[in-house]
Amino acid sequence: MSCPICEKETDPRFRPFCSKRCADVDLGKWLGGEYAVPSRDPEDIERALDEAERQRAKPH
């Protein structure tokens, strides 16, 4: 099995990753919202549009 981040061989201590660094990179992707499950639920779509509008309206 190879590491999903860098494709090196996995280390049993950090499985399914090869190192703590790759595990942390993956965690950062989760926390940063890079991994998401798409939804077709109209309420989810409406909520996402409302949040995008709020973010756009914030002063920079």
Short mmCIF file of C-alpha atoms in Angstrom, two decimals:
data_model
loop_
_atom_site.label_atom_id
_atom_site.label_comp_id
_atom_site.label_asym_id
_atom_site.label_seq_id
_atom_site.Cartn_x
_atom_site.Cartn_y
_atom_site.Cartn_z
CA MET A 1 0.00 0.00 0.00
CA SER A 2 1.32 3.45 -0.85
CA CYS A 3 0.88 6.76 0.97
CA PRO A 4 -2.09 8.71 -0.47
CA ILE A 5 -0.13 11.97 -0.20
CA CYS A 6 3.34 11.18 -1.64
CA GLU A 7 2.92 7.57 -2.83
CA LYS A 8 5.89 6.23 -0.81
CA GLU A 9 5.56 2.92 1.05
CA THR A 10 3.46 3.27 4.21
CA ASP A 11 4.86 3.07 7.73
CA PRO A 12 2.78 0.98 10.18
CA ARG A 13 3.11 3.76 12.78
CA PHE A 14 1.39 6.28 10.50
CA ARG A 15 -0.74 4.02 8.35
CA PRO A 16 -2.11 4.73 5.77
CA PHE A 17 0.64 7.37 5.48
CA CYS A 18 4.42 7.05 5.25
CA SER A 19 5.21 9.68 7.89
CA LYS A 20 3.78 12.14 10.40
CA ARG A 21 4.38 14.89 7.86
CA CYS A 22 2.07 13.26 5.29
CA ALA A 23 -0.51 12.56 8.00
CA ASP A 24 -0.38 16.25 8.96
CA VAL A 25 -0.70 17.34 5.32
CA ASP A 26 -3.83 15.18 5.04
CA LEU A 27 -5.26 16.61 8.28
CA GLY A 28 -4.62 20.13 6.96
CA LYS A 29 -6.56 19.30 3.81
CA TRP A 30 -9.51 18.08 5.89
CA LEU A 31 -9.44 21.13 8.15
CA GLY A 32 -9.01 23.46 5.20
CA GLY A 33 -12.08 22.06 3.45
CA GLU A 34 -10.23 20.54 0.49
CA TYR A 35 -12.04 17.24 1.03
CA ALA A 36 -15.79 17.53 0.71
CA VAL A 37 -18.72 15.32 -0.18
CA PRO A 38 -20.95 17.02 -2.76
CA SER A 39 -24.60 17.39 -1.89
CA ARG A 40 -27.65 17.87 -4.04
CA ASP A 41 -29.87 18.67 -1.07
CA PRO A 42 -31.54 22.04 -1.79
CA GLU A 43 -31.14 23.12 1.85
CA ASP A 44 -27.37 22.49 1.70
CA ILE A 45 -27.11 24.45 -1.54
CA GLU A 46 -29.08 27.36 -0.09
CA ARG A 47 -26.92 27.35 3.06
CA ALA A 48 -23.73 27.37 0.95
CA LEU A 49 -25.00 30.28 -1.15
CA ASP A 50 -25.91 32.25 1.99
CA GLU A 51 -22.44 31.64 3.47
CA ALA A 52 -20.74 32.67 0.22
CA GLU A 53 -22.77 35.87 0.18
CA ARG A 54 -21.80 36.63 3.81
CA GLN A 55 -18.13 36.06 3.00
CA ARG A 56 -18.34 38.35 -0.02
CA ALA A 57 -20.01 41.10 2.05
CA LYS A 58 -17.25 41.11 4.71
CA PRO A 59 -14.93 44.12 4.48
CA HIS A 60 -11.40 43.18 3.39
#
